[in-house]
Amino acid sequence: MSSEGISNNERAPLGASLPWTQVLANLKFNDDGLIPAIAQQHDSGEVLMMAWMNRAALEETLATGRVCYWSRSRGTLWRKGEASGQVQRLKEARLDCDGDTLLLLVDQTGPACHTGRKSCFYNAIRGDRVEVVAEPLVDPDILYGR
Amino acid sequence: MSSEGISNNERAPLGASLPWTQVLANLKFNDDGLIPAIAQQHDSGEVLMMAWMNRAALEETLATGRVCYWSRSRGTLWRKGEASGQVQRLKEARLDCDGDTLLLLVDQTGPACHTGRKSCFYNAIRGDRVEVVAEPLVDPDILYGR
C-alpha cells in the first residue's frame, strides 16, 4: 500500500479525512483494472449483490449517483437497471481498510437479481444441500420483457 | 455456468435444494482458485469485510463452523482470529445466483478489522474527501500484543 493511500486513515480519529483524488490515485485495482463492489440496501442492511467496477465506472457512479459497474462478460460499462429498469441509487460509497474493496450503500428499485429476487444471495448451504431461501419479487420474464 | 451448478436453482421454488457436492463441483473459483467471501454480522447486518477462500478454506469453514480464508499476501490458510483472537463463527453461508461469490453470515467476536474497528468499511467517500466514520473498539496494539 502506498503511503499516500487510504492506509493513512488507519489510525486517524473519527471525522478525519483525506482528499478523494489522492485516495483514488492509490486504489488497488486488480490486474484487470477492476475492484470488487458490494451493494447493500442502505436501510434494511440486506446484501444485494457483488459486482466489479473499473475506474470509469466508479467515477461515473460518484458523479451521477446512479450505480454503474463493469460487466466482465460483456466488456462494457453496465448501468445497473439499463435492461430491467431496476436501478441502484447510491447513498454512500465506502472503502475498506486496505483500499481494495468498495461497499456501496444503495437504494435498490425492485429486485437486484436477474432472477427477480431482491438479493442475489438466495442459495443457503445447509448441511449437504443448497436451499433456495428467497422468492422472486417479480417474474424475470416480465422484468426483461421476454 | 455448467448446467449442473447453482444456476439450476434460478427458477426453483422456495425450499427447493441441490446437493452441495454437485454445487461445489461447479463453483466458479477464479484463475487463482479463489472465490470472494463477504462477511456480514448475522444480527446487525453490518458488512464486516471481504476476503478470499480457496476450496480448502471453504470446506474447512463449513466443517468446523469457524471461518477460514485464504491469505493472498501470506499464501496460507488464514483462520480468522488466529493472531488477534477475534474469530468469526459461521451462522450460514450463502451463494449468489451465478455461483461466483459467497456471503457469510457470521458472529464476529470483537472487531473484524485489523485496525480495531468492527468493520473494515470505515472510509466514506463524501464529496471530495474520504472520511473516517467509525472508531476502534480496541486499540490494535493491544489486539496484536505489540
Short mmCIF file of N, CA and C in Angstrom, two decimals, chain B residues 56-103:
data_model
loop_
_atom_site.label_atom_id
_atom_site.label_comp_id
_atom_site.label_asym_id
_atom_site.label_seq_id
_atom_site.Cartn_x
_atom_site.Cartn_y
_atom_site.Cartn_z
N ALA B 56 -10.22 -25.44 -0.10
CA ALA B 56 -9.89 -25.99 1.22
C ALA B 56 -10.41 -25.09 2.34
N ALA B 57 -10.28 -23.78 2.18
CA ALA B 57 -10.76 -22.83 3.19
C ALA B 57 -12.27 -22.93 3.34
N LEU B 58 -12.96 -23.04 2.22
CA LEU B 58 -14.42 -23.14 2.25
C LEU B 58 -14.85 -24.44 2.92
N GLU B 59 -14.21 -25.53 2.56
CA GLU B 59 -14.58 -26.81 3.15
C GLU B 59 -14.28 -26.84 4.65
N GLU B 60 -13.14 -26.27 5.05
CA GLU B 60 -12.82 -26.21 6.49
C GLU B 60 -13.85 -25.37 7.23
N THR B 61 -14.22 -24.24 6.64
CA THR B 61 -15.20 -23.34 7.28
C THR B 61 -16.53 -24.06 7.50
N LEU B 62 -16.99 -24.75 6.49
CA LEU B 62 -18.27 -25.46 6.61
C LEU B 62 -18.17 -26.63 7.60
N ALA B 63 -17.02 -27.28 7.66
CA ALA B 63 -16.86 -28.43 8.54
C ALA B 63 -16.73 -28.02 10.01
N THR B 64 -16.04 -26.90 10.26
CA THR B 64 -15.72 -26.52 11.65
C THR B 64 -16.66 -25.45 12.19
N GLY B 65 -17.30 -24.67 11.30
CA GLY B 65 -18.12 -23.55 11.76
C GLY B 65 -17.30 -22.34 12.18
N ARG B 66 -15.99 -22.42 12.00
CA ARG B 66 -15.13 -21.26 12.23
C ARG B 66 -14.57 -20.81 10.89
N VAL B 67 -14.69 -19.50 10.62
CA VAL B 67 -14.38 -19.02 9.27
C VAL B 67 -12.87 -19.04 9.02
N CYS B 68 -12.52 -19.63 7.91
CA CYS B 68 -11.13 -19.74 7.45
C CYS B 68 -11.05 -19.19 6.03
N TYR B 69 -10.16 -18.21 5.82
CA TYR B 69 -9.96 -17.64 4.48
C TYR B 69 -8.63 -18.13 3.91
N TRP B 70 -8.34 -17.69 2.69
CA TRP B 70 -7.02 -17.87 2.10
C TRP B 70 -6.34 -16.51 2.10
N SER B 71 -5.20 -16.42 2.73
CA SER B 71 -4.45 -15.17 2.74
C SER B 71 -3.63 -15.07 1.46
N ARG B 72 -4.00 -14.11 0.61
CA ARG B 72 -3.27 -13.94 -0.64
C ARG B 72 -1.86 -13.39 -0.38
N SER B 73 -1.71 -12.56 0.67
CA SER B 73 -0.39 -11.97 0.93
C SER B 73 0.57 -13.01 1.52
N ARG B 74 0.04 -13.91 2.37
CA ARG B 74 0.91 -14.89 3.02
C ARG B 74 0.93 -16.23 2.28
N GLY B 75 -0.09 -16.44 1.41
CA GLY B 75 -0.14 -17.71 0.68
C GLY B 75 -0.43 -18.90 1.57
N THR B 76 -1.26 -18.69 2.58
CA THR B 76 -1.61 -19.77 3.51
C THR B 76 -3.09 -19.66 3.88
N LEU B 77 -3.62 -20.75 4.44
CA LEU B 77 -4.94 -20.68 5.05
C LEU B 77 -4.85 -19.69 6.22
N TRP B 78 -5.93 -18.95 6.42
CA TRP B 78 -5.95 -17.89 7.42
C TRP B 78 -7.20 -18.10 8.26
N ARG B 79 -6.98 -18.72 9.42
CA ARG B 79 -8.10 -18.92 10.34
C ARG B 79 -8.35 -17.61 11.07
N LYS B 80 -9.37 -16.93 10.63
CA LYS B 80 -9.67 -15.57 11.12
C LYS B 80 -9.63 -15.54 12.64
N GLY B 81 -8.79 -14.67 13.18
CA GLY B 81 -8.65 -14.54 14.63
C GLY B 81 -7.47 -15.31 15.20
N GLU B 82 -6.72 -16.01 14.35
CA GLU B 82 -5.61 -16.83 14.87
C GLU B 82 -4.53 -15.97 15.53
N ALA B 83 -4.36 -14.72 15.05
CA ALA B 83 -3.39 -13.81 15.68
C ALA B 83 -4.05 -12.91 16.72
N SER B 84 -5.27 -12.50 16.46
CA SER B 84 -5.93 -11.47 17.29
C SER B 84 -6.92 -12.05 18.29
N GLY B 85 -7.31 -13.31 18.10
CA GLY B 85 -8.37 -13.89 18.94
C GLY B 85 -9.77 -13.50 18.51
N GLN B 86 -9.88 -12.68 17.47
CA GLN B 86 -11.19 -12.16 17.05
C GLN B 86 -11.77 -13.08 15.98
N VAL B 87 -12.29 -14.22 16.42
CA VAL B 87 -12.76 -15.24 15.47
C VAL B 87 -14.14 -14.89 14.90
N GLN B 88 -14.44 -15.55 13.79
CA GLN B 88 -15.78 -15.47 13.18
C GLN B 88 -16.40 -16.85 13.23
N ARG B 89 -17.56 -16.94 13.86
CA ARG B 89 -18.33 -18.19 13.86
C ARG B 89 -19.36 -18.11 12.74
N LEU B 90 -19.42 -19.15 11.96
CA LEU B 90 -20.34 -19.15 10.81
C LEU B 90 -21.75 -19.48 11.27
N LYS B 91 -22.70 -18.62 10.89
CA LYS B 91 -24.11 -18.90 11.11
C LYS B 91 -24.73 -19.55 9.87
N GLU B 92 -24.39 -18.99 8.70
CA GLU B 92 -24.88 -19.58 7.45
C GLU B 92 -24.04 -19.04 6.29
N ALA B 93 -23.73 -19.91 5.34
CA ALA B 93 -23.05 -19.50 4.12
C ALA B 93 -24.06 -19.50 2.98
N ARG B 94 -24.04 -18.44 2.18
CA ARG B 94 -24.93 -18.35 1.02
C ARG B 94 -24.12 -18.12 -0.25
N LEU B 95 -24.69 -18.58 -1.34
CA LEU B 95 -24.08 -18.42 -2.66
C LEU B 95 -24.96 -17.52 -3.51
N ASP B 96 -24.33 -16.75 -4.38
CA ASP B 96 -25.13 -15.90 -5.26
C ASP B 96 -25.63 -16.69 -6.47
N CYS B 97 -26.43 -16.00 -7.28
CA CYS B 97 -27.15 -16.64 -8.37
C CYS B 97 -26.25 -17.35 -9.36
N ASP B 98 -25.07 -16.79 -9.61
CA ASP B 98 -24.20 -17.43 -10.60
C ASP B 98 -23.02 -18.16 -9.98
N GLY B 99 -23.04 -18.32 -8.67
CA GLY B 99 -22.06 -19.19 -8.01
C GLY B 99 -20.63 -18.69 -8.06
N ASP B 100 -20.45 -17.35 -8.04
CA ASP B 100 -19.07 -16.87 -8.02
C ASP B 100 -18.77 -15.96 -6.83
N THR B 101 -19.70 -15.86 -5.87
CA THR B 101 -19.46 -15.07 -4.66
C THR B 101 -20.19 -15.72 -3.48
N LEU B 102 -19.53 -15.68 -2.31
CA LEU B 102 -20.12 -16.19 -1.08
C LEU B 102 -20.50 -15.03 -0.17
N LEU B 103 -21.62 -15.19 0.53
CA LEU B 103 -21.99 -14.29 1.62
C LEU B 103 -22.00 -15.13 2.89
#
